[in-house]
Amino acid sequence: MTAKIMPLAEAVARHVKDGQTVALEGFTHLIPFAAGHEVIRQARKDLTLVRMTPDIIYDQMIGMGCARALVFSWGGNPGVGSIHRFRDAIENGWPKPLAIQEHSHADMAGRYQAGASGLPFSVLRGYVGSDLPKHNPNIRSIECPFTGERLAATPAINPDVTVIHAQKADRKGNVLIHGIVGIQKEAVLAARAAIVTVEEIVDDLAAPMNACLIPHWVLSAVCHVPMGAHPSYAHGYYGRDNAFCKAWDGISKERETFLAWMQKHVMGTKDHAEFLRSAGIAMETARA
Amino acid sequence: MPSAAANLARLTHAPGVVLIYESGTIGAKPDVLPLSIGDGELAEHADTVVSIPEIFRYWLQGGRVDVGFLGAAQVDRFGNINTTVIGDYAHPKVRLPGAGGAPEIASNAKQTWIIIKQTKRSFVPKLDFMTSVGHLEGGDSRARSGARGAGPTAVITDLGVLTPDPVTRELTLTAIHPGITVEQAKAATGWELKVAPTLAATAPPTAAELATLRELHARTARAHGTPGATE
């Protein structure tokens, strides 16, 4: 065991501070729900939350008052509909006003890539005709010095902390991701500190030569959190809990039912295992 | 809806079609329709799964997507679309999900098809917010804007199919579904709808197509208790 492998509560206490820019990434797959819950439990506030696809976990963090700003490209509950706490924050300023900085997916991907590459900005063939640049001063344009073409330019994203979930780590803390790998590697390499939660810790990752492997020496903390992506999925471990994603629509529609659910299952539990028992979510041991 | 349409094509007349989802799955062959564009089902049977930067840079901006399928909350007469807000941006009446991959799909795919329910609320004279480009202000304005590709070549609704006029680029009703009248289509459009002089009737689905679609939906319902959806 190295010092990097630690309980999730310790990783969040050590690395996530009020007022920081924090990215939780995972594109539908491997969304770090357990880590998001821990940030809520530790009552972090004034965060600038970054995420391409704010969905249920950011709905929960926004509704619990963790965020003062959101940088994103698509906000919804995939296949279900709106995320109500996100909408309530934007439309009504509840529980507090939420400043938004809105991009497209291609642009967010480029911003993380620039951040990971040590470049100050990203260039994109995008936003042609779109109103987004009128409302987001970070979307500007640049003339190609070679062809004279006008292209969109946006600043690099360098989160203070990036948090992701992955299938497994070895005992040194090297992390292996497979399936839809999304933007996780770029988001980790762009960040000043990175926390990874994993389904299991193994002796040997047996990683194929070209696998998406994130070496331990770019990570700040690796935490063993089985089912840590629920209700999203972990390819090879468990499927997406579609029933929960649909149920969330009802839970989150009203402020009172939302707060009651969060108090009972997140604030009222000490860790993810207890959360899963409290919320009645079966631990799936069968490998998909 | 786009996912169901594309998979129906794959299972019927276009077995070689390469389905690309913005989650990074290339050559996806889902047995059931995904609930989201990042379902494991898409990765499981794909030819390859690439990262998000790669899908948008090499494959989309690299000009390798023939047809981009887009949905929208609002569309205008030039096929520009809104998926961002209803009302004022700073104080929206309804906050919609936002851009996602659409702005760059709209301006980099070789052509786009828009699928949308046709009503006065969705077919508006002026978008509340322009998220993704269609034919901009009509004429050659799209070509001059720097957008690549032909833009929206078809807007497919529950009433018929609209295609852009070759010169003005204004959406024109060119085909109508069986049982629908031109008056119905006009009444469901927030501007004075142009209608082609010779209006085609949409061919009804064949028995084989219907059976394939129904089986797909039945498999999907068994797998996750819903007919399936995208974004």
Short mmCIF file of C-alpha atoms in Angstrom, two decimals:
data_model
loop_
_atom_site.label_atom_id
_atom_site.label_comp_id
_atom_site.label_asym_id
_atom_site.label_seq_id
_atom_site.Cartn_x
_atom_site.Cartn_y
_atom_site.Cartn_z
CA MET A 1 0.00 0.00 0.00
CA THR A 2 1.26 3.44 -0.84
CA ALA A 3 0.20 6.64 0.85
CA LYS A 4 -1.96 7.46 -2.16
CA ILE A 5 -4.50 4.75 -1.46
CA MET A 6 -6.78 6.18 1.19
CA PRO A 7 -10.43 6.36 2.25
CA LEU A 8 -12.60 8.63 0.13
CA ALA A 9 -13.52 10.87 3.07
CA GLU A 10 -9.83 11.53 3.70
CA ALA A 11 -9.13 12.24 0.02
CA VAL A 12 -11.96 14.80 -0.16
CA ALA A 13 -10.99 16.40 3.17
CA ARG A 14 -7.40 16.71 2.04
CA HIS A 15 -7.84 17.88 -1.56
CA VAL A 16 -11.23 19.57 -2.06
CA LYS A 17 -11.54 23.04 -0.51
CA ASP A 18 -14.24 25.71 -0.52
CA GLY A 19 -14.06 28.07 -3.46
CA GLN A 20 -12.08 25.77 -5.73
CA THR A 21 -12.69 24.82 -9.35
CA VAL A 22 -13.64 21.16 -9.27
CA ALA A 23 -14.38 18.81 -12.18
CA LEU A 24 -16.18 15.49 -11.77
CA GLU A 25 -15.99 13.74 -15.12
CA GLY A 26 -17.36 10.59 -16.73
CA PHE A 27 -19.44 10.70 -19.92
CA THR A 28 -22.57 8.75 -18.90
CA HIS A 29 -20.19 5.91 -17.94
CA LEU A 30 -18.19 5.85 -14.66
CA ILE A 31 -19.69 8.99 -13.12
CA PRO A 32 -18.09 9.53 -9.70
CA PHE A 33 -21.29 9.61 -7.65
CA ALA A 34 -19.78 8.40 -4.38
CA ALA A 35 -17.17 11.17 -4.51
CA GLY A 36 -19.83 13.78 -5.27
CA HIS A 37 -21.82 12.59 -2.26
CA GLU A 38 -18.73 12.90 -0.07
CA VAL A 39 -18.21 16.51 -1.21
CA ILE A 40 -21.85 17.17 -0.23
CA ARG A 41 -21.37 15.42 3.14
CA GLN A 42 -18.35 17.57 3.89
CA ALA A 43 -20.46 20.63 2.99
CA ARG A 44 -18.04 22.18 0.51
CA LYS A 45 -19.32 25.47 -0.85
CA ASP A 46 -18.65 28.20 -3.42
CA LEU A 47 -17.25 25.63 -5.84
CA THR A 48 -16.97 26.33 -9.53
CA LEU A 49 -18.15 23.00 -10.84
CA VAL A 50 -16.94 21.89 -14.25
CA ARG A 51 -18.50 19.02 -16.15
CA MET A 52 -19.42 18.40 -19.80
CA THR A 53 -22.70 16.74 -18.89
CA PRO A 54 -24.07 17.89 -15.54
CA ASP A 55 -26.63 15.24 -14.71
CA ILE A 56 -27.92 13.75 -11.45
CA ILE A 57 -24.72 14.14 -9.40
CA TYR A 58 -24.40 17.85 -10.21
CA ASP A 59 -28.15 18.26 -9.69
CA GLN A 60 -27.53 16.97 -6.15
CA MET A 61 -24.44 19.13 -5.56
CA ILE A 62 -26.15 22.26 -6.92
CA GLY A 63 -29.35 21.59 -4.96
CA MET A 64 -27.33 21.11 -1.75
CA GLY A 65 -25.65 24.47 -2.22
CA CYS A 66 -22.10 23.36 -3.06
CA ALA A 67 -21.77 25.46 -6.22
CA ARG A 68 -21.56 29.12 -7.08
CA ALA A 69 -20.78 28.56 -10.77
CA LEU A 70 -21.12 25.86 -13.39
CA VAL A 71 -19.05 25.36 -16.54
CA PHE A 72 -20.75 22.85 -18.84
CA SER A 73 -21.99 21.86 -22.29
CA TRP A 74 -25.16 19.79 -21.74
CA GLY A 75 -27.30 19.58 -18.62
CA GLY A 76 -29.98 16.93 -18.28
CA ASN A 77 -30.97 13.49 -17.04
CA PRO A 78 -30.11 11.42 -20.13
CA GLY A 79 -33.11 9.68 -21.62
CA VAL A 80 -35.36 11.03 -18.84
CA GLY A 81 -35.56 14.82 -19.13
CA SER A 82 -34.67 17.90 -17.13
CA ILE A 83 -32.57 18.08 -14.00
CA HIS A 84 -34.81 20.07 -11.72
CA ARG A 85 -32.35 21.39 -9.12
CA PHE A 86 -30.10 22.75 -11.91
CA ARG A 87 -33.12 24.41 -13.50
CA ASP A 88 -34.36 25.79 -10.17
CA ALA A 89 -30.92 27.31 -9.52
CA ILE A 90 -30.79 28.96 -12.96
CA GLU A 91 -34.44 29.94 -13.23
CA ASN A 92 -35.07 30.93 -9.58
CA GLY A 93 -31.69 31.20 -7.87
CA TRP A 94 -32.47 28.37 -5.42
CA PRO A 95 -30.77 27.48 -3.09
CA LYS A 96 -28.42 30.19 -4.34
CA PRO A 97 -27.75 31.89 -7.65
CA LEU A 98 -25.67 29.85 -10.07
CA ALA A 99 -23.43 31.62 -12.57
CA ILE A 100 -23.16 29.62 -15.77
CA GLN A 101 -20.49 29.43 -18.42
CA GLU A 102 -21.80 27.44 -21.31
CA HIS A 103 -19.92 25.69 -24.13
CA SER A 104 -20.35 22.86 -26.62
CA HIS A 105 -19.03 19.31 -26.07
CA ALA A 106 -16.30 19.67 -28.70
CA ASP A 107 -15.17 22.87 -27.05
CA MET A 108 -15.14 21.49 -23.51
CA ALA A 109 -13.10 18.54 -24.77
CA GLY A 110 -10.65 20.94 -26.38
CA ARG A 111 -10.43 23.08 -23.24
CA TYR A 112 -9.48 20.04 -21.14
CA GLN A 113 -6.98 18.95 -23.81
CA ALA A 114 -5.35 22.37 -23.75
CA GLY A 115 -5.24 22.19 -19.96
CA ALA A 116 -3.62 18.76 -20.06
CA SER A 117 -1.16 19.94 -22.72
CA GLY A 118 0.07 23.02 -20.89
CA LEU A 119 -1.34 25.26 -23.59
CA PRO A 120 -3.17 28.50 -22.77
CA PHE A 121 -6.09 27.96 -25.13
CA SER A 122 -7.88 25.58 -27.42
CA VAL A 123 -8.80 26.17 -31.04
CA LEU A 124 -11.97 24.83 -32.56
CA ARG A 125 -13.84 24.75 -35.83
CA GLY A 126 -17.07 25.57 -34.07
CA TYR A 127 -19.87 27.88 -32.89
CA VAL A 128 -20.54 29.10 -36.44
CA GLY A 129 -23.67 31.26 -36.27
CA SER A 130 -24.32 30.31 -32.65
CA ASP A 131 -25.50 32.78 -29.97
CA LEU A 132 -23.32 31.09 -27.33
CA PRO A 133 -20.30 33.41 -27.84
CA LYS A 134 -22.58 36.42 -27.17
CA HIS A 135 -23.28 35.09 -23.69
CA ASN A 136 -19.91 33.59 -22.83
CA PRO A 137 -16.94 36.00 -22.93
CA ASN A 138 -14.60 33.01 -22.85
CA ILE A 139 -15.61 32.02 -26.38
CA ARG A 140 -13.56 34.23 -28.68
CA SER A 141 -12.10 33.87 -32.13
CA ILE A 142 -8.65 33.74 -33.62
CA GLU A 143 -7.26 34.08 -37.11
CA CYS A 144 -5.16 31.16 -38.29
CA PRO A 145 -1.66 32.58 -38.94
CA PHE A 146 -1.25 30.24 -41.92
CA THR A 147 -4.60 30.25 -43.72
CA GLY A 148 -6.35 33.33 -42.32
CA GLU A 149 -9.38 31.28 -41.31
CA ARG A 150 -11.43 32.49 -38.34
CA LEU A 151 -11.64 29.82 -35.69
CA ALA A 152 -13.11 29.72 -32.19
CA ALA A 153 -10.67 29.97 -29.28
CA THR A 154 -11.37 29.25 -25.62
CA PRO A 155 -9.09 29.15 -22.58
CA ALA A 156 -7.63 25.95 -21.16
CA ILE A 157 -9.41 24.39 -18.20
CA ASN A 158 -7.12 23.60 -15.29
CA PRO A 159 -9.30 22.46 -12.40
CA ASP A 160 -7.92 22.65 -8.88
CA VAL A 161 -9.19 19.11 -8.50
CA THR A 162 -10.52 16.52 -10.93
CA VAL A 163 -12.42 13.52 -9.63
CA ILE A 164 -13.13 10.42 -11.71
CA HIS A 165 -14.24 6.83 -11.17
CA ALA A 166 -12.51 3.85 -12.82
CA GLN A 167 -12.77 0.10 -12.90
CA LYS A 168 -9.55 -0.77 -11.13
CA ALA A 169 -6.25 0.26 -9.68
CA ASP A 170 -3.21 -1.72 -8.66
CA ARG A 171 -1.63 -1.44 -5.23
CA LYS A 172 0.65 1.38 -6.36
CA GLY A 173 -2.37 3.36 -7.53
CA ASN A 174 -2.02 2.96 -11.30
CA VAL A 175 -5.55 3.20 -12.73
CA LEU A 176 -7.09 1.33 -15.66
CA ILE A 177 -10.25 2.49 -17.48
CA HIS A 178 -12.03 0.67 -20.26
CA GLY A 179 -15.25 1.06 -22.24
CA ILE A 180 -16.38 4.61 -22.92
CA VAL A 181 -13.30 6.48 -21.68
CA GLY A 182 -14.78 9.93 -22.26
CA ILE A 183 -12.71 12.91 -21.16
CA GLN A 184 -11.31 11.38 -17.97
CA LYS A 185 -7.64 11.22 -18.92
CA GLU A 186 -7.57 14.83 -20.14
CA ALA A 187 -9.52 16.05 -17.09
CA VAL A 188 -7.04 14.33 -14.74
CA LEU A 189 -3.95 15.59 -16.56
CA ALA A 190 -5.34 19.14 -16.69
CA ALA A 191 -5.89 19.27 -12.92
CA ARG A 192 -3.58 20.32 -10.11
CA ALA A 193 -4.83 17.40 -8.00
CA ALA A 194 -6.76 14.29 -8.99
CA ILE A 195 -8.81 11.81 -6.99
CA VAL A 196 -9.82 8.47 -8.49
CA THR A 197 -12.35 6.11 -6.97
CA VAL A 198 -12.21 2.50 -8.21
CA GLU A 199 -14.35 -0.62 -8.17
CA GLU A 200 -11.48 -2.81 -7.05
CA ILE A 201 -7.81 -2.80 -6.19
CA VAL A 202 -5.87 -5.68 -7.69
CA ASP A 203 -2.32 -7.03 -7.64
CA ASP A 204 -1.89 -6.85 -11.41
CA LEU A 205 -3.91 -4.68 -13.80
CA ALA A 206 -3.00 -6.95 -16.74
CA ALA A 207 -3.43 -3.87 -18.92
CA PRO A 208 -3.24 -4.35 -22.68
CA MET A 209 -0.40 -2.40 -24.30
CA ASN A 210 -2.55 0.49 -25.54
CA ALA A 211 -4.99 0.60 -22.64
CA CYS A 212 -6.21 3.82 -21.07
CA LEU A 213 -3.94 3.73 -18.07
CA ILE A 214 -3.38 6.67 -15.75
CA PRO A 215 -0.10 6.30 -13.85
CA HIS A 216 -0.09 6.63 -10.07
CA TRP A 217 2.41 9.46 -10.13
CA VAL A 218 -0.06 11.93 -11.68
CA LEU A 219 -2.72 11.14 -9.07
CA SER A 220 -3.20 12.55 -5.59
CA ALA A 221 -5.47 9.88 -4.14
CA VAL A 222 -6.93 6.52 -5.12
CA CYS A 223 -9.93 5.27 -3.14
CA HIS A 224 -11.56 1.85 -3.13
CA VAL A 225 -15.30 2.50 -3.52
CA PRO A 226 -17.28 -0.43 -4.97
CA MET A 227 -20.44 0.71 -6.80
CA GLY A 228 -18.98 4.21 -6.64
CA ALA A 229 -20.49 5.14 -10.01
CA HIS A 230 -24.05 4.10 -9.19
CA PRO A 231 -26.59 4.95 -10.71
CA SER A 232 -24.32 5.31 -13.74
CA TYR A 233 -22.50 2.14 -14.75
CA ALA A 234 -19.08 0.56 -14.63
CA HIS A 235 -18.48 -1.51 -17.76
CA GLY A 236 -17.73 -5.10 -16.76
CA TYR A 237 -19.05 -4.58 -13.21
CA TYR A 238 -22.64 -3.36 -13.20
CA GLY A 239 -25.16 -1.76 -15.53
CA ARG A 240 -26.82 1.61 -15.41
CA ASP A 241 -29.65 1.82 -12.87
CA ASN A 242 -32.24 3.22 -15.25
CA ALA A 243 -35.00 2.81 -12.69
CA PHE A 244 -33.14 5.09 -10.27
CA CYS A 245 -32.49 7.68 -13.01
CA LYS A 246 -36.22 7.78 -13.74
CA ALA A 247 -37.11 7.84 -10.04
CA TRP A 248 -34.78 10.83 -9.58
CA ASP A 249 -37.13 12.90 -11.71
CA GLY A 250 -39.85 12.52 -9.06
CA ILE A 251 -37.51 12.82 -6.05
CA SER A 252 -35.94 16.04 -7.32
CA LYS A 253 -38.96 17.82 -8.76
CA GLU A 254 -39.86 19.54 -5.48
CA ARG A 255 -37.36 21.16 -3.11
CA GLU A 256 -38.82 19.44 -0.05
CA THR A 257 -38.71 15.88 -1.40
CA PHE A 258 -35.22 16.51 -2.74
CA LEU A 259 -33.93 17.81 0.61
CA ALA A 260 -35.59 14.99 2.53
CA TRP A 261 -33.99 12.38 0.26
CA MET A 262 -30.54 13.98 0.46
CA GLN A 263 -30.75 14.38 4.25
CA LYS A 264 -31.76 10.79 4.77
CA HIS A 265 -29.50 9.00 2.32
CA VAL A 266 -26.45 11.22 1.86
CA MET A 267 -26.13 13.49 4.91
CA GLY A 268 -27.47 10.76 7.17
CA THR A 269 -24.93 8.13 6.12
CA LYS A 270 -21.22 8.00 6.84
CA ASP A 271 -19.96 6.52 3.59
CA HIS A 272 -20.97 5.03 0.25
CA ALA A 273 -21.59 1.50 1.52
CA GLU A 274 -24.02 2.90 4.09
CA PHE A 275 -25.60 5.13 1.43
CA LEU A 276 -26.26 2.11 -0.80
CA ARG A 277 -27.93 0.25 2.08
CA SER A 278 -29.94 3.31 3.07
CA ALA A 279 -31.17 3.98 -0.47
CA GLY A 280 -31.99 0.30 -0.94
CA ILE A 281 -29.52 -0.25 -3.76
CA ALA A 282 -28.38 -3.82 -4.11
CA MET A 283 -24.65 -4.41 -4.34
CA GLU A 284 -24.22 -6.13 -7.63
CA THR A 285 -21.43 -8.62 -7.45
CA ALA A 286 -22.03 -10.30 -10.82
CA ARG A 287 -19.69 -9.15 -13.53
CA ALA A 288 -21.61 -8.02 -16.60
CA MET B 1 -35.76 9.05 -32.24
CA PRO B 2 -32.57 9.52 -34.35
CA SER B 3 -31.10 6.45 -32.68
CA ALA B 4 -34.20 4.37 -33.46
CA ALA B 5 -34.20 5.59 -37.07
CA ALA B 6 -30.51 4.92 -37.62
CA ASN B 7 -30.69 1.46 -36.08
CA LEU B 8 -33.78 0.60 -38.11
CA ALA B 9 -31.81 1.53 -41.22
CA ARG B 10 -28.92 -0.66 -40.06
CA LEU B 11 -31.26 -3.59 -39.45
CA THR B 12 -33.03 -3.23 -42.79
CA HIS B 13 -31.71 -1.58 -45.95
CA ALA B 14 -28.33 -0.29 -44.76
CA PRO B 15 -26.48 -3.08 -42.94
CA GLY B 16 -23.14 -1.42 -43.65
CA VAL B 17 -24.04 1.96 -42.10
CA VAL B 18 -21.50 3.10 -39.50
CA LEU B 19 -23.25 4.53 -36.46
CA ILE B 20 -21.22 7.03 -34.48
CA TYR B 21 -22.38 8.29 -31.09
CA GLU B 22 -20.70 11.31 -29.53
CA SER B 23 -19.70 9.22 -26.53
CA GLY B 24 -16.90 7.90 -28.75
CA THR B 25 -18.42 4.69 -30.07
CA ILE B 26 -17.72 4.13 -33.76
CA GLY B 27 -19.55 1.39 -35.65
CA ALA B 28 -22.01 0.84 -32.80
CA LYS B 29 -24.39 -2.11 -33.30
CA PRO B 30 -26.68 -2.01 -30.29
CA ASP B 31 -29.05 -4.94 -29.88
CA VAL B 32 -31.41 -2.68 -27.91
CA LEU B 33 -31.83 1.07 -28.16
CA PRO B 34 -29.69 2.98 -25.68
CA LEU B 35 -31.37 5.09 -23.00
CA SER B 36 -28.49 7.53 -23.33
CA ILE B 37 -25.82 8.13 -25.94
CA GLY B 38 -23.20 6.68 -23.60
CA ASP B 39 -24.76 3.31 -22.73
CA GLY B 40 -22.47 0.31 -22.40
CA GLU B 41 -24.54 -1.43 -25.07
CA LEU B 42 -23.06 0.99 -27.62
CA ALA B 43 -19.48 0.28 -26.56
CA GLU B 44 -19.97 -3.48 -26.31
CA HIS B 45 -20.53 -4.08 -30.02
CA ALA B 46 -18.69 -1.09 -31.51
CA ASP B 47 -15.82 -1.40 -33.97
CA THR B 48 -13.83 0.86 -31.66
CA VAL B 49 -14.36 3.19 -28.72
CA VAL B 50 -12.38 6.42 -28.76
CA SER B 51 -12.04 9.30 -26.31
CA ILE B 52 -14.27 12.38 -26.41
CA PRO B 53 -11.53 14.67 -27.80
CA GLU B 54 -10.84 12.13 -30.53
CA ILE B 55 -14.47 11.74 -31.60
CA PHE B 56 -14.92 15.49 -31.94
CA ARG B 57 -11.53 16.30 -33.42
CA TYR B 58 -10.49 13.46 -35.75
CA TRP B 59 -13.90 12.13 -36.69
CA LEU B 60 -16.26 15.13 -36.65
CA GLN B 61 -14.05 18.17 -37.34
CA GLY B 62 -11.92 15.93 -39.54
CA GLY B 63 -14.91 15.76 -41.89
CA ARG B 64 -15.66 12.04 -41.58
CA VAL B 65 -19.35 12.26 -40.65
CA ASP B 66 -21.73 12.01 -43.63
CA VAL B 67 -25.01 12.68 -41.84
CA GLY B 68 -25.53 14.38 -38.50
CA PHE B 69 -28.89 13.74 -36.81
CA LEU B 70 -30.14 16.58 -34.63
CA GLY B 71 -33.15 17.16 -32.45
CA ALA B 72 -34.32 20.57 -31.25
CA ALA B 73 -36.82 22.44 -29.09
CA GLN B 74 -37.22 25.15 -31.75
CA VAL B 75 -36.42 25.35 -35.43
CA ASP B 76 -36.81 28.39 -37.70
CA ARG B 77 -37.57 28.65 -41.42
CA PHE B 78 -33.88 28.23 -42.30
CA GLY B 79 -33.36 25.13 -40.17
CA ASN B 80 -31.40 26.92 -37.44
CA ILE B 81 -32.03 25.28 -34.08
CA ASN B 82 -32.45 26.12 -30.41
CA THR B 83 -31.71 23.63 -27.63
CA THR B 84 -30.64 26.19 -25.00
CA VAL B 85 -33.45 28.30 -23.49
CA ILE B 86 -37.04 29.38 -23.98
CA GLY B 87 -37.27 33.06 -23.11
CA ASP B 88 -34.40 35.37 -22.24
CA TYR B 89 -30.98 33.73 -21.76
CA ALA B 90 -30.23 35.45 -18.46
CA HIS B 91 -33.73 34.86 -17.06
CA PRO B 92 -35.11 31.90 -18.98
CA LYS B 93 -38.69 30.78 -18.85
CA VAL B 94 -37.47 27.25 -19.51
CA ARG B 95 -33.86 26.19 -19.21
CA LEU B 96 -33.19 23.45 -21.80
CA PRO B 97 -30.18 21.06 -21.69
CA GLY B 98 -27.97 23.19 -23.96
CA ALA B 99 -25.67 22.64 -26.88
CA GLY B 100 -24.07 19.24 -26.32
CA GLY B 101 -22.40 18.19 -29.55
CA ALA B 102 -24.86 19.97 -31.83
CA PRO B 103 -23.07 23.22 -32.81
CA GLU B 104 -20.11 21.36 -34.28
CA ILE B 105 -22.21 18.53 -35.74
CA ALA B 106 -24.33 21.22 -37.44
CA SER B 107 -21.28 22.95 -38.91
CA ASN B 108 -19.02 19.97 -39.72
CA ALA B 109 -21.17 17.00 -40.83
CA LYS B 110 -21.55 16.74 -44.61
CA GLN B 111 -25.29 17.23 -44.12
CA THR B 112 -27.73 17.19 -41.21
CA TRP B 113 -31.21 15.82 -40.72
CA ILE B 114 -33.41 17.34 -38.05
CA ILE B 115 -36.12 15.28 -36.39
CA ILE B 116 -38.75 17.27 -34.53
CA LYS B 117 -42.47 17.30 -33.70
CA GLN B 118 -44.10 20.03 -35.76
CA THR B 119 -46.13 22.54 -33.71
CA LYS B 120 -46.45 26.31 -33.54
CA ARG B 121 -44.30 26.16 -30.39
CA SER B 122 -41.43 24.33 -32.10
CA PHE B 123 -41.67 25.87 -35.60
CA VAL B 124 -41.08 29.49 -34.66
CA PRO B 125 -40.62 32.66 -36.73
CA LYS B 126 -37.67 33.66 -34.52
CA LEU B 127 -35.59 31.41 -32.28
CA ASP B 128 -35.36 32.44 -28.62
CA PHE B 129 -31.70 31.39 -28.85
CA MET B 130 -29.63 30.18 -31.77
CA THR B 131 -27.67 27.19 -30.55
CA SER B 132 -26.67 25.50 -33.80
CA VAL B 133 -26.49 26.73 -37.35
CA GLY B 134 -28.74 25.64 -40.19
CA HIS B 135 -28.98 27.79 -43.31
CA LEU B 136 -28.39 30.91 -41.17
CA GLU B 137 -30.25 33.77 -42.94
CA GLY B 138 -30.85 31.79 -46.10
CA GLY B 139 -29.35 32.18 -49.58
CA ASP B 140 -25.58 31.71 -49.51
CA SER B 141 -25.20 33.03 -45.93
CA ARG B 142 -24.29 29.59 -44.57
CA ALA B 143 -21.62 29.05 -47.19
CA ARG B 144 -20.13 32.46 -46.38
CA SER B 145 -20.21 31.85 -42.61
CA GLY B 146 -17.40 29.31 -42.54
CA ALA B 147 -19.70 26.39 -41.76
CA ARG B 148 -18.84 23.30 -43.75
CA GLY B 149 -21.23 20.76 -45.22
CA ALA B 150 -24.61 21.28 -46.81
CA GLY B 151 -26.44 21.98 -43.54
CA PRO B 152 -29.97 20.67 -42.96
CA THR B 153 -31.07 18.81 -46.09
CA ALA B 154 -34.23 17.44 -44.45
CA VAL B 155 -36.41 18.31 -41.49
CA ILE B 156 -38.50 15.25 -40.69
CA THR B 157 -41.60 15.86 -38.59
CA ASP B 158 -44.67 13.92 -37.50
CA LEU B 159 -46.56 15.64 -40.35
CA GLY B 160 -44.17 15.47 -43.28
CA VAL B 161 -40.72 16.29 -44.61
CA LEU B 162 -39.36 19.76 -45.27
CA THR B 163 -36.37 20.40 -47.50
CA PRO B 164 -34.55 23.68 -48.18
CA ASP B 165 -35.34 25.64 -51.34
CA PRO B 166 -32.27 25.35 -53.60
CA VAL B 167 -31.87 29.15 -53.83
CA THR B 168 -33.45 30.82 -50.79
CA ARG B 169 -32.73 27.86 -48.48
CA GLU B 170 -36.12 28.35 -46.85
CA LEU B 171 -37.64 25.11 -45.57
CA THR B 172 -40.36 23.95 -47.93
CA LEU B 173 -42.89 21.22 -47.30
CA THR B 174 -42.02 18.69 -50.00
CA ALA B 175 -43.62 15.51 -48.66
CA ILE B 176 -46.56 14.84 -46.43
CA HIS B 177 -47.41 11.73 -44.40
CA PRO B 178 -50.52 9.72 -45.30
CA GLY B 179 -53.64 11.12 -43.62
CA ILE B 180 -52.13 14.58 -43.01
CA THR B 181 -53.38 17.68 -44.85
CA VAL B 182 -51.41 20.71 -46.00
CA GLU B 183 -53.68 22.84 -43.79
CA GLN B 184 -52.62 20.83 -40.75
CA ALA B 185 -48.97 21.37 -41.60
CA LYS B 186 -49.52 25.09 -42.12
CA ALA B 187 -51.45 25.38 -38.85
CA ALA B 188 -48.52 23.74 -37.04
CA THR B 189 -45.97 26.23 -38.41
CA GLY B 190 -45.23 29.62 -36.86
CA TRP B 191 -44.48 31.26 -40.19
CA GLU B 192 -46.15 31.18 -43.59
CA LEU B 193 -45.13 27.70 -44.67
CA LYS B 194 -43.96 27.30 -48.26
CA VAL B 195 -45.37 24.22 -49.95
CA ALA B 196 -43.84 22.53 -53.00
CA PRO B 197 -46.02 22.68 -56.16
CA THR B 198 -45.91 18.91 -56.40
CA LEU B 199 -46.20 17.44 -52.96
CA ALA B 200 -44.96 13.90 -52.50
CA ALA B 201 -46.66 11.44 -50.17
CA THR B 202 -44.32 9.74 -47.70
CA ALA B 203 -44.11 6.05 -48.49
CA PRO B 204 -45.65 4.07 -45.62
CA PRO B 205 -43.28 1.63 -43.89
CA THR B 206 -43.15 -1.88 -45.29
CA ALA B 207 -44.35 -4.81 -43.21
CA ALA B 208 -40.73 -5.90 -42.76
CA GLU B 209 -39.65 -2.43 -41.57
CA LEU B 210 -42.54 -2.24 -39.11
CA ALA B 211 -41.83 -5.71 -37.77
CA THR B 212 -38.13 -4.88 -37.34
CA LEU B 213 -38.92 -1.62 -35.54
CA ARG B 214 -41.45 -3.28 -33.25
CA GLU B 215 -39.01 -6.07 -32.38
CA LEU B 216 -36.34 -3.46 -31.64
CA HIS B 217 -38.70 -1.58 -29.33
CA ALA B 218 -39.84 -4.80 -27.65
CA ARG B 219 -36.22 -5.88 -27.00
CA THR B 220 -35.49 -2.41 -25.67
CA ALA B 221 -38.51 -2.43 -23.36
CA ARG B 222 -37.46 -5.83 -21.98
CA ALA B 223 -33.90 -4.58 -21.42
CA HIS B 224 -34.66 -1.35 -19.60
CA GLY B 225 -38.37 -0.88 -19.35
CA THR B 226 -38.58 1.92 -21.90
CA PRO B 227 -38.72 2.27 -25.67
CA GLY B 228 -35.29 3.96 -25.55
CA ALA B 229 -34.21 7.51 -26.14
CA THR B 230 -31.20 9.65 -26.88
CA GLU B 231 -29.71 12.67 -25.13
#
